[in-house]
mmCIF file of N, CA and C in Angstrom:
data_model
loop_
_atom_site.group_PDB
_atom_site.id
_atom_site.type_symbol
_atom_site.label_atom_id
_atom_site.label_comp_id
_atom_site.label_asym_id
_atom_site.label_seq_id
_atom_site.Cartn_x
_atom_site.Cartn_y
_atom_site.Cartn_z
ATOM 1 N N MET I 299 -19.269 46.512 38.291
ATOM 2 C CA MET I 299 -17.958 46.280 38.267
ATOM 3 C C MET I 299 -17.439 45.077 37.016
ATOM 4 N N LYS I 300 -18.996 44.681 36.565
ATOM 5 C CA LYS I 300 -18.562 43.209 35.550
ATOM 6 C C LYS I 300 -18.216 44.269 33.929
ATOM 7 N N LYS I 301 -19.014 45.388 34.309
ATOM 8 C CA LYS I 301 -18.536 46.311 32.955
ATOM 9 C C LYS I 301 -17.105 47.481 32.895
ATOM 10 N N MET I 302 -17.198 47.419 34.419
ATOM 11 C CA MET I 302 -15.513 47.557 34.255
ATOM 12 C C MET I 302 -14.772 46.215 34.264
ATOM 13 N N LEU I 303 -15.149 45.725 34.589
ATOM 14 C CA LEU I 303 -14.146 43.967 34.571
ATOM 15 C C LEU I 303 -14.202 44.013 32.799
ATOM 16 N N PHE I 304 -15.258 43.918 32.450
ATOM 17 C CA PHE I 304 -15.066 44.424 30.384
ATOM 18 C C PHE I 304 -14.305 45.060 29.251
ATOM 19 N N ALA I 305 -14.665 46.275 29.756
ATOM 20 C CA ALA I 305 -14.205 47.081 29.303
ATOM 21 C C ALA I 305 -12.490 46.908 29.211
ATOM 22 N N ALA I 306 -11.923 46.843 30.618
ATOM 23 C CA ALA I 306 -10.546 46.684 30.951
ATOM 24 C C ALA I 306 -10.053 45.752 29.791
ATOM 25 N N ALA I 307 -11.047 44.404 29.546
ATOM 26 C CA ALA I 307 -10.650 42.727 28.583
ATOM 27 C C ALA I 307 -10.387 43.709 27.645
ATOM 28 N N LEU I 308 -11.652 44.412 27.094
ATOM 29 C CA LEU I 308 -11.851 44.956 25.711
ATOM 30 C C LEU I 308 -10.547 45.855 25.122
ATOM 31 N N CYS I 309 -9.978 46.991 25.876
ATOM 32 C CA CYS I 309 -9.356 47.716 25.652
ATOM 33 C C CYS I 309 -7.518 47.080 25.872
ATOM 34 N N SER I 310 -8.286 45.079 26.410
ATOM 35 C CA SER I 310 -6.591 44.800 26.073
ATOM 36 C C SER I 310 -6.446 43.800 24.872
ATOM 37 N N LEU I 311 -8.235 44.296 23.988
ATOM 38 C CA LEU I 311 -7.742 43.163 22.917
ATOM 39 C C LEU I 311 -7.828 44.166 21.834
ATOM 40 N N VAL I 312 -7.804 45.020 22.123
ATOM 41 C CA VAL I 312 -8.811 46.418 21.073
ATOM 42 C C VAL I 312 -7.622 46.841 21.263
ATOM 43 N N PHE I 313 -6.964 47.450 21.831
ATOM 44 C CA PHE I 313 -4.852 48.308 21.942
ATOM 45 C C PHE I 313 -4.522 47.183 22.377
ATOM 46 N N SER I 314 -4.413 45.673 22.432
ATOM 47 C CA SER I 314 -3.544 45.005 22.722
ATOM 48 C C SER I 314 -1.244 45.502 21.975
ATOM 49 N N GLY I 315 -0.770 46.078 22.717
ATOM 50 C CA GLY I 315 0.608 46.529 22.378
ATOM 51 C C GLY I 315 1.253 45.788 23.861
ATOM 52 N N THR I 316 2.953 46.154 23.499
ATOM 53 C CA THR I 316 2.938 45.772 25.151
ATOM 54 C C THR I 316 3.807 46.519 26.113
ATOM 55 N N ALA I 317 3.421 46.831 26.511
ATOM 56 C CA ALA I 317 3.420 48.096 28.341
ATOM 57 C C ALA I 317 5.096 48.127 28.823
ATOM 58 N N LEU I 318 4.625 49.138 28.865
ATOM 59 C CA LEU I 318 7.392 49.569 28.163
ATOM 60 C C LEU I 318 6.744 49.566 30.023
ATOM 61 N N ALA I 319 8.268 48.672 30.523
ATOM 62 C CA ALA I 319 8.585 48.452 31.295
ATOM 63 C C ALA I 319 9.017 49.835 32.370
ATOM 64 N N GLY I 320 8.603 50.161 33.651
ATOM 65 C CA GLY I 320 8.145 51.361 34.383
ATOM 66 C C GLY I 320 7.286 52.085 34.688
ATOM 67 N N GLU I 321 6.557 51.746 33.348
ATOM 68 C CA GLU I 321 5.403 52.913 33.817
ATOM 69 C C GLU I 321 4.326 52.627 34.756
ATOM 70 N N PRO I 322 3.157 53.169 34.335
ATOM 71 C CA PRO I 322 2.632 52.750 36.245
ATOM 72 C C PRO I 322 1.793 51.941 35.620
ATOM 73 N N GLN I 323 1.358 51.093 35.563
ATOM 74 C CA GLN I 323 -0.074 49.912 35.597
ATOM 75 C C GLN I 323 -0.845 50.121 36.408
ATOM 76 N N LEU I 324 -0.952 51.033 37.329
ATOM 77 C CA LEU I 324 -2.006 51.461 38.090
ATOM 78 C C LEU I 324 -1.932 52.951 38.728
ATOM 79 N N TYR I 325 -3.549 53.268 37.792
ATOM 80 C CA TYR I 325 -4.292 54.475 37.756
ATOM 81 C C TYR I 325 -5.441 54.711 38.693
ATOM 82 N N PRO I 326 -5.156 54.433 40.943
ATOM 83 C CA PRO I 326 -6.088 54.969 41.191
ATOM 84 C C PRO I 326 -6.294 56.335 41.560
ATOM 85 N N LYS I 327 -8.225 55.819 41.139
ATOM 86 C CA LYS I 327 -9.425 57.055 41.177
ATOM 87 C C LYS I 327 -8.780 58.707 42.107
ATOM 88 N N ASP I 328 -8.658 58.361 43.196
ATOM 89 C CA ASP I 328 -7.256 59.670 43.889
ATOM 90 C C ASP I 328 -6.703 60.211 43.175
ATOM 91 N N SER I 329 -5.430 59.193 42.352
ATOM 92 C CA SER I 329 -5.083 60.263 41.599
ATOM 93 C C SER I 329 -4.570 60.396 40.016
ATOM 94 N N LEU I 330 -6.149 60.320 39.954
ATOM 95 C CA LEU I 330 -6.598 60.404 38.447
ATOM 96 C C LEU I 330 -6.756 62.269 38.322
ATOM 97 N N LYS I 331 -5.915 62.891 36.330
ATOM 98 C CA LYS I 331 -5.885 64.131 35.750
ATOM 99 C C LYS I 331 -7.496 64.393 35.609
ATOM 100 N N THR I 332 -7.464 65.997 35.691
ATOM 101 C CA THR I 332 -8.318 66.669 35.872
ATOM 102 C C THR I 332 -8.550 67.585 34.503
ATOM 103 N N TRP I 333 -8.446 67.114 33.471
ATOM 104 C CA TRP I 333 -8.649 67.803 31.665
ATOM 105 C C TRP I 333 -10.323 67.418 31.707
ATOM 106 N N ASN I 334 -10.674 69.017 31.898
ATOM 107 C CA ASN I 334 -11.788 69.329 31.600
ATOM 108 C C ASN I 334 -11.817 70.753 30.291
ATOM 109 N N ARG I 335 -12.720 69.808 28.407
ATOM 110 C CA ARG I 335 -12.790 71.190 27.466
ATOM 111 C C ARG I 335 -13.852 71.418 27.497
ATOM 112 N N ASP I 336 -14.074 72.758 27.132
ATOM 113 C CA ASP I 336 -15.401 73.493 26.311
ATOM 114 C C ASP I 336 -15.581 73.253 25.045
ATOM 115 N N LYS I 337 -16.357 73.213 24.183
ATOM 116 C CA LYS I 337 -16.490 72.779 23.398
ATOM 117 C C LYS I 337 -16.422 71.879 22.881
ATOM 118 N N VAL I 338 -15.437 70.952 22.823
ATOM 119 C CA VAL I 338 -15.059 69.895 22.111
ATOM 120 C C VAL I 338 -15.321 69.010 20.952
ATOM 121 N N ALA I 339 -14.558 69.972 19.881
ATOM 122 C CA ALA I 339 -14.818 69.295 18.589
ATOM 123 C C ALA I 339 -15.993 70.542 17.818
ATOM 124 N N GLY I 340 -16.505 71.907 18.603
ATOM 125 C CA GLY I 340 -17.528 72.313 18.443
ATOM 126 C C GLY I 340 -19.023 71.701 18.484
ATOM 127 N N GLY I 341 -18.626 71.426 19.790
ATOM 128 C CA GLY I 341 -19.336 70.610 20.506
ATOM 129 C C GLY I 341 -20.343 72.159 21.575
ATOM 130 N N GLN I 342 -21.118 71.100 22.251
ATOM 131 C CA GLN I 342 -21.813 72.429 23.339
ATOM 132 C C GLN I 342 -21.630 71.652 24.500
ATOM 133 N N GLY I 343 -20.896 72.779 25.207
ATOM 134 C CA GLY I 343 -20.881 72.574 27.089
ATOM 135 C C GLY I 343 -19.922 71.940 27.112
ATOM 136 N N THR I 344 -19.249 71.718 28.315
ATOM 137 C CA THR I 344 -18.352 71.370 28.554
ATOM 138 C C THR I 344 -18.349 69.945 28.546
ATOM 139 N N LEU I 345 -17.066 69.070 28.549
ATOM 140 C CA LEU I 345 -16.280 67.127 27.717
ATOM 141 C C LEU I 345 -15.854 67.975 29.734
ATOM 142 N N PHE I 346 -16.578 66.797 30.496
ATOM 143 C CA PHE I 346 -15.545 66.272 31.930
ATOM 144 C C PHE I 346 -14.175 64.841 32.035
ATOM 145 N N GLY I 347 -13.010 65.469 32.352
ATOM 146 C CA GLY I 347 -12.630 64.940 31.983
ATOM 147 C C GLY I 347 -11.619 63.922 33.416
ATOM 148 N N GLN I 348 -11.627 62.605 33.855
ATOM 149 C CA GLN I 348 -10.773 61.833 34.538
ATOM 150 C C GLN I 348 -9.980 61.288 33.935
ATOM 151 N N PHE I 349 -8.283 61.547 33.729
ATOM 152 C CA PHE I 349 -7.374 60.716 33.341
ATOM 153 C C PHE I 349 -7.043 59.859 33.480
ATOM 154 N N GLY I 350 -5.927 58.718 33.478
ATOM 155 C CA GLY I 350 -5.263 58.283 34.104
ATOM 156 C C GLY I 350 -3.696 58.645 33.193
ATOM 157 N N PHE I 351 -4.056 58.577 32.305
ATOM 158 C CA PHE I 351 -2.099 59.881 31.344
ATOM 159 C C PHE I 351 -3.867 60.165 30.284
ATOM 160 N N THR I 352 -3.449 61.073 29.422
ATOM 161 C CA THR I 352 -3.681 61.878 28.157
ATOM 162 C C THR I 352 -2.556 61.779 27.020
ATOM 163 N N ARG I 353 -3.154 62.376 26.417
ATOM 164 C CA ARG I 353 -2.439 61.776 24.834
ATOM 165 C C ARG I 353 -1.247 63.266 24.618
ATOM 166 N N ASN I 354 -1.008 64.020 25.901
ATOM 167 C CA ASN I 354 -0.195 65.296 26.199
ATOM 168 C C ASN I 354 1.328 64.192 27.276
ATOM 169 N N ASP I 355 0.734 63.169 27.808
ATOM 170 C CA ASP I 355 2.193 62.078 28.590
ATOM 171 C C ASP I 355 2.236 60.854 28.380
ATOM 172 N N ALA I 356 1.335 60.707 27.589
ATOM 173 C CA ALA I 356 1.489 59.583 26.092
ATOM 174 C C ALA I 356 2.602 59.300 25.306
ATOM 175 N N SER I 357 4.006 58.561 25.864
ATOM 176 C CA SER I 357 5.312 58.186 24.443
ATOM 177 C C SER I 357 5.084 58.363 23.896
ATOM 178 N N LYS I 358 5.890 57.160 22.398
ATOM 179 C CA LYS I 358 6.165 57.297 21.079
ATOM 180 C C LYS I 358 4.818 55.900 20.973
ATOM 181 N N ASP I 359 6.255 55.310 21.780
ATOM 182 C CA ASP I 359 6.027 54.133 21.937
ATOM 183 C C ASP I 359 4.842 53.248 22.989
ATOM 184 N N MET I 360 3.952 54.470 23.307
ATOM 185 C CA MET I 360 2.696 53.415 23.821
ATOM 186 C C MET I 360 1.381 52.978 22.925
ATOM 187 N N VAL I 361 0.593 52.047 22.930
ATOM 188 C CA VAL I 361 0.084 52.415 21.846
ATOM 189 C C VAL I 361 -1.432 52.813 22.830
ATOM 190 N N ILE I 362 -1.699 52.953 23.841
ATOM 191 C CA ILE I 362 -2.880 53.378 23.849
ATOM 192 C C ILE I 362 -2.305 54.804 24.386
ATOM 193 N N LYS I 363 -2.623 55.403 23.749
ATOM 194 C CA LYS I 363 -2.185 57.450 24.477
ATOM 195 C C LYS I 363 -2.838 58.379 25.212
ATOM 196 N N GLU I 364 -4.270 57.612 25.886
ATOM 197 C CA GLU I 364 -4.761 58.307 26.912
ATOM 198 C C GLU I 364 -6.203 57.372 26.878
ATOM 199 N N ILE I 365 -5.953 57.642 28.291
ATOM 200 C CA ILE I 365 -7.732 56.299 29.067
ATOM 201 C C ILE I 365 -7.861 57.108 30.052
ATOM 202 N N GLY I 366 -9.648 57.348 30.244
ATOM 203 C CA GLY I 366 -10.396 58.303 30.758
ATOM 204 C C GLY I 366 -11.541 58.378 31.313
ATOM 205 N N TRP I 367 -11.812 58.534 32.674
ATOM 206 C CA TRP I 367 -13.981 59.125 33.009
ATOM 207 C C TRP I 367 -14.316 59.404 32.927
ATOM 208 N N MET I 368 -15.519 59.752 32.063
ATOM 209 C CA MET I 368 -15.566 60.615 30.885
ATOM 210 C C MET I 368 -17.197 61.091 31.371
ATOM 211 N N THR I 369 -17.326 62.861 31.480
ATOM 212 C CA THR I 369 -19.061 62.837 31.602
ATOM 213 C C THR I 369 -19.189 64.617 30.654
ATOM 214 N N LEU I 370 -20.823 63.585 29.174
ATOM 215 C CA LEU I 370 -21.621 64.550 29.503
ATOM 216 C C LEU I 370 -22.528 65.367 29.995
ATOM 217 N N GLN I 371 -22.570 66.642 30.790
ATOM 218 C CA GLN I 371 -24.254 66.634 31.319
ATOM 219 C C GLN I 371 -24.912 66.796 30.268
ATOM 220 N N PRO I 372 -26.386 66.909 30.608
ATOM 221 C CA PRO I 372 -27.259 67.148 29.717
ATOM 222 C C PRO I 372 -27.467 67.700 29.116
ATOM 223 N N GLY I 373 -27.524 67.723 27.773
ATOM 224 C CA GLY I 373 -27.308 69.022 26.684
ATOM 225 C C GLY I 373 -25.911 68.885 26.034
ATOM 226 N N ALA I 374 -25.656 68.179 26.212
ATOM 227 C CA ALA I 374 -24.171 68.845 25.836
ATOM 228 C C ALA I 374 -23.377 67.530 25.222
ATOM 229 N N SER I 375 -21.588 67.815 24.602
ATOM 230 C CA SER I 375 -21.860 67.232 23.527
ATOM 231 C C SER I 375 -20.110 67.421 23.161
ATOM 232 N N ILE I 376 -19.686 66.027 22.689
ATOM 233 C CA ILE I 376 -18.605 66.147 21.193
ATOM 234 C C ILE I 376 -19.433 66.233 20.026
ATOM 235 N N GLY I 377 -18.404 67.383 19.202
ATOM 236 C CA GLY I 377 -19.078 67.896 18.096
ATOM 237 C C GLY I 377 -18.084 66.797 16.819
ATOM 238 N N MET I 378 -19.226 65.852 15.556
ATOM 239 C CA MET I 378 -18.255 65.993 14.922
ATOM 240 C C MET I 378 -16.424 65.752 14.187
ATOM 241 N N HIS I 379 -16.133 64.861 14.622
ATOM 242 C CA HIS I 379 -14.338 65.163 14.839
ATOM 243 C C HIS I 379 -14.301 63.602 13.427
ATOM 244 N N LYS I 380 -12.550 64.012 12.649
ATOM 245 C CA LYS I 380 -11.804 62.982 12.390
ATOM 246 C C LYS I 380 -10.970 62.632 13.581
ATOM 247 N N HIS I 381 -10.814 60.928 13.432
ATOM 248 C CA HIS I 381 -9.119 60.249 13.686
ATOM 249 C C HIS I 381 -8.962 59.605 12.058
ATOM 250 N N GLU I 382 -7.608 60.944 12.339
ATOM 251 C CA GLU I 382 -7.062 60.929 11.380
ATOM 252 C C GLU I 382 -5.893 59.494 10.487
ATOM 253 N N ASN I 383 -5.162 59.372 12.641
ATOM 254 C CA ASN I 383 -3.937 58.281 12.668
ATOM 255 C C ASN I 383 -4.244 57.478 13.902
ATOM 256 N N ASN I 384 -5.306 57.748 14.346
ATOM 257 C CA ASN I 384 -5.685 57.372 16.139
ATOM 258 C C ASN I 384 -6.992 56.180 16.005
ATOM 259 N N GLU I 385 -6.948 56.032 16.962
ATOM 260 C CA GLU I 385 -9.017 54.894 17.017
ATOM 261 C C GLU I 385 -9.003 55.322 17.971
ATOM 262 N N ASP I 386 -10.824 55.511 18.583
ATOM 263 C CA ASP I 386 -10.831 56.085 20.114
ATOM 264 C C ASP I 386 -12.637 55.253 19.752
ATOM 265 N N ALA I 387 -12.155 55.025 21.341
ATOM 266 C CA ALA I 387 -13.101 54.206 21.444
ATOM 267 C C ALA I 387 -13.954 54.847 22.760
ATOM 268 N N TYR I 388 -15.614 54.399 22.965
ATOM 269 C CA TYR I 388 -16.250 55.056 23.723
ATOM 270 C C TYR I 388 -16.890 54.051 23.966
ATOM 271 N N ILE I 389 -16.094 53.390 25.168
ATOM 272 C CA ILE I 389 -17.277 52.437 26.534
ATOM 273 C C ILE I 389 -18.450 53.061 26.951
ATOM 274 N N ILE I 390 -19.589 52.880 27.264
ATOM 275 C CA ILE I 390 -20.790 54.520 27.969
ATOM 276 C C ILE I 390 -20.940 53.015 29.098
ATOM 277 N N VAL I 391 -21.262 53.985 30.510
ATOM 278 C CA VAL I 391 -21.042 53.080 31.517
ATOM 279 C C VAL I 391 -22.362 53.102 31.830
ATOM 280 N N SER I 392 -22.799 54.818 31.613
ATOM 281 C CA SER I 392 -24.307 54.630 32.855
ATOM 282 C C SER I 392 -24.572 56.584 31.550
ATOM 283 N N GLY I 393 -25.916 56.744 31.489
ATOM 284 C CA GLY I 393 -26.889 57.575 31.037
ATOM 285 C C GLY I 393 -26.829 57.340 30.021
ATOM 286 N N GLU I 394 -27.669 58.409 28.731
ATOM 287 C CA GLU I 394 -28.697 58.286 26.822
ATOM 288 C C GLU I 394 -27.960 59.375 26.929
ATOM 289 N N GLY I 395 -27.436 58.634 25.444
ATOM 290 C CA GLY I 395 -26.530 59.485 24.429
ATOM 291 C C GLY I 395 -27.799 59.864 22.799
ATOM 292 N N VAL I 396 -26.695 59.979 21.664
ATOM 293 C CA VAL I 396 -26.639 59.573 20.306
ATOM 294 C C VAL I 396 -25.186 60.050 20.429
ATOM 295 N N PHE I 397 -25.082 58.773 19.150
ATOM 296 C CA PHE I 397 -23.362 58.141 18.474
ATOM 297 C C PHE I 397 -24.369 59.209 16.858
ATOM 298 N N THR I 398 -23.422 59.504 16.807
ATOM 299 C CA THR I 398 -23.257 59.449 15.159
ATOM 300 C C THR I 398 -21.805 59.742 14.959
ATOM 301 N N ASP I 399 -22.328 58.585 13.407
ATOM 302 C CA ASP I 399 -20.657 57.771 13.003
ATOM 303 C C ASP I 399 -20.834 58.772 11.489
ATOM 304 N N SER I 400 -20.088 57.473 11.244
ATOM 305 C CA SER I 400 -18.936 58.603 9.965
ATOM 306 C C SER I 400 -19.759 58.821 8.327
ATOM 307 N N ALA I 401 -21.631 58.740 8.592
ATOM 308 C CA ALA I 401 -21.982 58.272 7.830
ATOM 309 C C ALA I 401 -22.934 59.266 8.128
ATOM 310 N N GLY I 402 -23.343 59.996 8.849
ATOM 311 C CA GLY I 402 -24.424 60.458 9.199
ATOM 312 C C GLY I 402 -25.133 60.278 10.295
ATOM 313 N N LYS I 403 -25.003 58.635 10.708
ATOM 314 C CA LYS I 403 -26.475 57.911 10.641
ATOM 315 C C LYS I 403 -26.302 58.513 12.905
ATOM 316 N N GLU I 404 -27.169 59.018 13.391
ATOM 317 C CA GLU I 404 -27.180 58.995 14.887
ATOM 318 C C GLU I 404 -28.574 57.678 15.112
ATOM 319 N N THR I 405 -27.189 56.857 16.022
ATOM 320 C CA THR I 405 -27.708 56.294 17.084
ATOM 321 C C THR I 405 -27.970 55.851 18.130
ATOM 322 N N PRO I 406 -29.075 56.488 18.696
ATOM 323 C CA PRO I 406 -28.955 55.916 20.192
ATOM 324 C C PRO I 406 -28.003 55.028 20.971
ATOM 325 N N VAL I 407 -27.608 55.654 22.386
ATOM 326 C CA VAL I 407 -26.391 55.031 22.961
ATOM 327 C C VAL I 407 -27.009 55.301 24.631
ATOM 328 N N LYS I 408 -26.724 53.540 25.453
ATOM 329 C CA LYS I 408 -26.895 53.289 26.939
ATOM 330 C C LYS I 408 -25.310 53.384 27.155
ATOM 331 N N GLY I 409 -26.118 52.364 28.934
ATOM 332 C CA GLY I 409 -25.302 51.626 29.168
ATOM 333 C C GLY I 409 -24.875 50.918 29.291
ATOM 334 N N GLY I 410 -23.531 50.162 28.808
ATOM 335 C CA GLY I 410 -22.849 48.605 27.878
ATOM 336 C C GLY I 410 -23.026 48.920 26.561
ATOM 337 N N ASP I 411 -22.956 49.859 25.455
ATOM 338 C CA ASP I 411 -22.966 50.118 24.700
ATOM 339 C C ASP I 411 -21.800 50.474 24.922
ATOM 340 N N ILE I 412 -21.069 50.312 23.414
ATOM 341 C CA ILE I 412 -19.063 50.072 23.246
ATOM 342 C C ILE I 412 -18.896 50.856 21.520
ATOM 343 N N THR I 413 -18.841 51.890 21.612
ATOM 344 C CA THR I 413 -18.311 52.761 20.097
ATOM 345 C C THR I 413 -16.932 52.893 20.051
ATOM 346 N N ILE I 414 -16.322 52.851 18.404
ATOM 347 C CA ILE I 414 -15.278 53.183 17.777
ATOM 348 C C ILE I 414 -15.314 53.432 16.452
ATOM 349 N N ALA I 415 -14.595 55.171 16.868
ATOM 350 C CA ALA I 415 -13.333 55.572 15.134
ATOM 351 C C ALA I 415 -12.172 55.186 15.307
ATOM 352 N N ARG I 416 -12.794 54.736 14.362
ATOM 353 C CA ARG I 416 -11.007 54.019 13.502
ATOM 354 C C ARG I 416 -10.414 55.140 12.552
ATOM 355 N N PRO I 417 -8.854 54.672 12.170
ATOM 356 C CA PRO I 417 -8.824 55.872 11.546
ATOM 357 C C PRO I 417 -9.089 56.616 9.669
ATOM 358 N N GLY I 418 -8.898 57.377 9.862
ATOM 359 C CA GLY I 418 -10.047 58.121 8.801
ATOM 360 C C GLY I 418 -12.423 58.210 8.935
ATOM 361 N N ASP I 419 -12.645 57.778 10.126
ATOM 362 C CA ASP I 419 -14.025 57.916 10.385
ATOM 363 C C ASP I 419 -13.695 59.175 11.070
ATOM 364 N N THR I 420 -15.276 59.509 11.082
ATOM 365 C CA THR I 420 -16.078 60.443 11.712
ATOM 366 C C THR I 420 -16.106 60.088 13.221
ATOM 367 N N HIS I 421 -16.694 60.765 14.565
ATOM 368 C CA HIS I 421 -18.159 60.570 14.543
ATOM 369 C C HIS I 421 -18.323 61.255 16.235
ATOM 370 N N ALA I 422 -19.158 62.132 16.584
ATOM 371 C CA ALA I 422 -19.728 62.720 17.359
ATOM 372 C C ALA I 422 -21.225 61.876 18.163
ATOM 373 N N LEU I 423 -20.699 63.364 19.967
ATOM 374 C CA LEU I 423 -21.883 62.309 20.691
ATOM 375 C C LEU I 423 -21.975 63.100 22.092
ATOM 376 N N LYS I 424 -23.529 62.635 21.790
ATOM 377 C CA LYS I 424 -24.460 63.951 22.688
ATOM 378 C C LYS I 424 -24.343 63.174 23.948
ATOM 379 N N CYS I 425 -25.236 63.938 24.580
ATOM 380 C CA CYS I 425 -25.388 63.444 26.403
ATOM 381 C C CYS I 425 -27.262 63.912 25.841
ATOM 382 N N SER I 426 -28.207 63.237 25.524
ATOM 383 C CA SER I 426 -29.782 63.365 25.339
ATOM 384 C C SER I 426 -30.836 63.257 26.049
ATOM 385 N N GLY I 427 -29.980 62.031 27.504
ATOM 386 C CA GLY I 427 -30.974 62.017 28.520
ATOM 387 C C GLY I 427 -30.580 63.450 29.737
ATOM 388 N N ASN I 428 -32.026 62.891 31.011
ATOM 389 C CA ASN I 428 -31.848 63.608 31.656
ATOM 390 C C ASN I 428 -31.283 63.692 32.724
ATOM 391 N N VAL I 429 -29.773 62.370 33.095
ATOM 392 C CA VAL I 429 -28.751 62.549 34.234
ATOM 393 C C VAL I 429 -27.398 62.247 33.108
ATOM 394 N N PRO I 430 -26.192 63.163 33.866
ATOM 395 C CA PRO I 430 -24.898 62.981 33.292
ATOM 396 C C PRO I 430 -24.848 61.801 32.671
ATOM 397 N N LEU I 431 -23.952 61.287 30.606
ATOM 398 C CA LEU I 431 -23.965 60.717 30.124
ATOM 399 C C LEU I 431 -22.430 60.180 30.362
ATOM 400 N N VAL I 432 -22.253 59.435 31.464
ATOM 401 C CA VAL I 432 -21.044 58.742 31.533
ATOM 402 C C VAL I 432 -20.214 58.150 30.709
ATOM 403 N N PHE I 433 -18.950 57.670 30.619
ATOM 404 C CA PHE I 433 -18.794 57.039 29.239
ATOM 405 C C PHE I 433 -16.471 56.440 29.727
ATOM 406 N N LEU I 434 -16.498 55.796 29.142
ATOM 407 C CA LEU I 434 -14.595 55.435 29.610
ATOM 408 C C LEU I 434 -14.181 56.040 27.961
ATOM 409 N N ASP I 435 -12.798 57.134 28.209
ATOM 410 C CA ASP I 435 -12.256 56.864 26.795
ATOM 411 C C ASP I 435 -11.434 56.082 26.298
ATOM 412 N N VAL I 436 -11.241 55.294 25.451
ATOM 413 C CA VAL I 436 -9.630 55.457 25.350
ATOM 414 C C VAL I 436 -9.346 54.852 23.755
ATOM 415 N N ILE I 437 -8.246 56.140 23.618
ATOM 416 C CA ILE I 437 -7.758 56.244 21.996
ATOM 417 C C ILE I 437 -6.074 55.726 22.350
ATOM 418 N N GLY I 438 -6.475 55.334 21.326
ATOM 419 C CA GLY I 438 -4.977 54.326 20.722
ATOM 420 C C GLY I 438 -4.575 54.325 19.522
ATOM 421 N N GLN I 439 -2.639 54.187 19.450
ATOM 422 C CA GLN I 439 -2.410 54.843 18.163
ATOM 423 C C GLN I 439 -1.419 53.773 18.238
ATOM 424 N N ARG I 440 -1.509 53.518 16.770
ATOM 425 C CA ARG I 440 0.290 52.359 16.815
ATOM 426 C C ARG I 440 1.596 53.508 16.099
#
């Protein structure tokens, strides 16, 4: 629970913006939208996602364009990809993985770690453990 509260506070700080009147402020677990994708950015396996909303739902005035719970099964990955004009934060909740940054440096990650790709950065993520890698994905854009 502490990690979830920390994640919410972090998102407020990193992606500070004005809430749009009339937009939902709560996305209960049973109302999240499923958006599962295979071989994301040339990665392996399926990226399982449960979202409050996605970039396909966000209006141009929203700073946070996407937020969701993501899961990579052992061996699955998100391939290396570039963020041209948005920011993408991964807040690792559980499991173990390998994060690859813009320089190609691979770093082990685990529950409690946070990664971010700023505009112009590239990144990748792989589940390297024997259990699923679970993380929050928050994409922001001004």
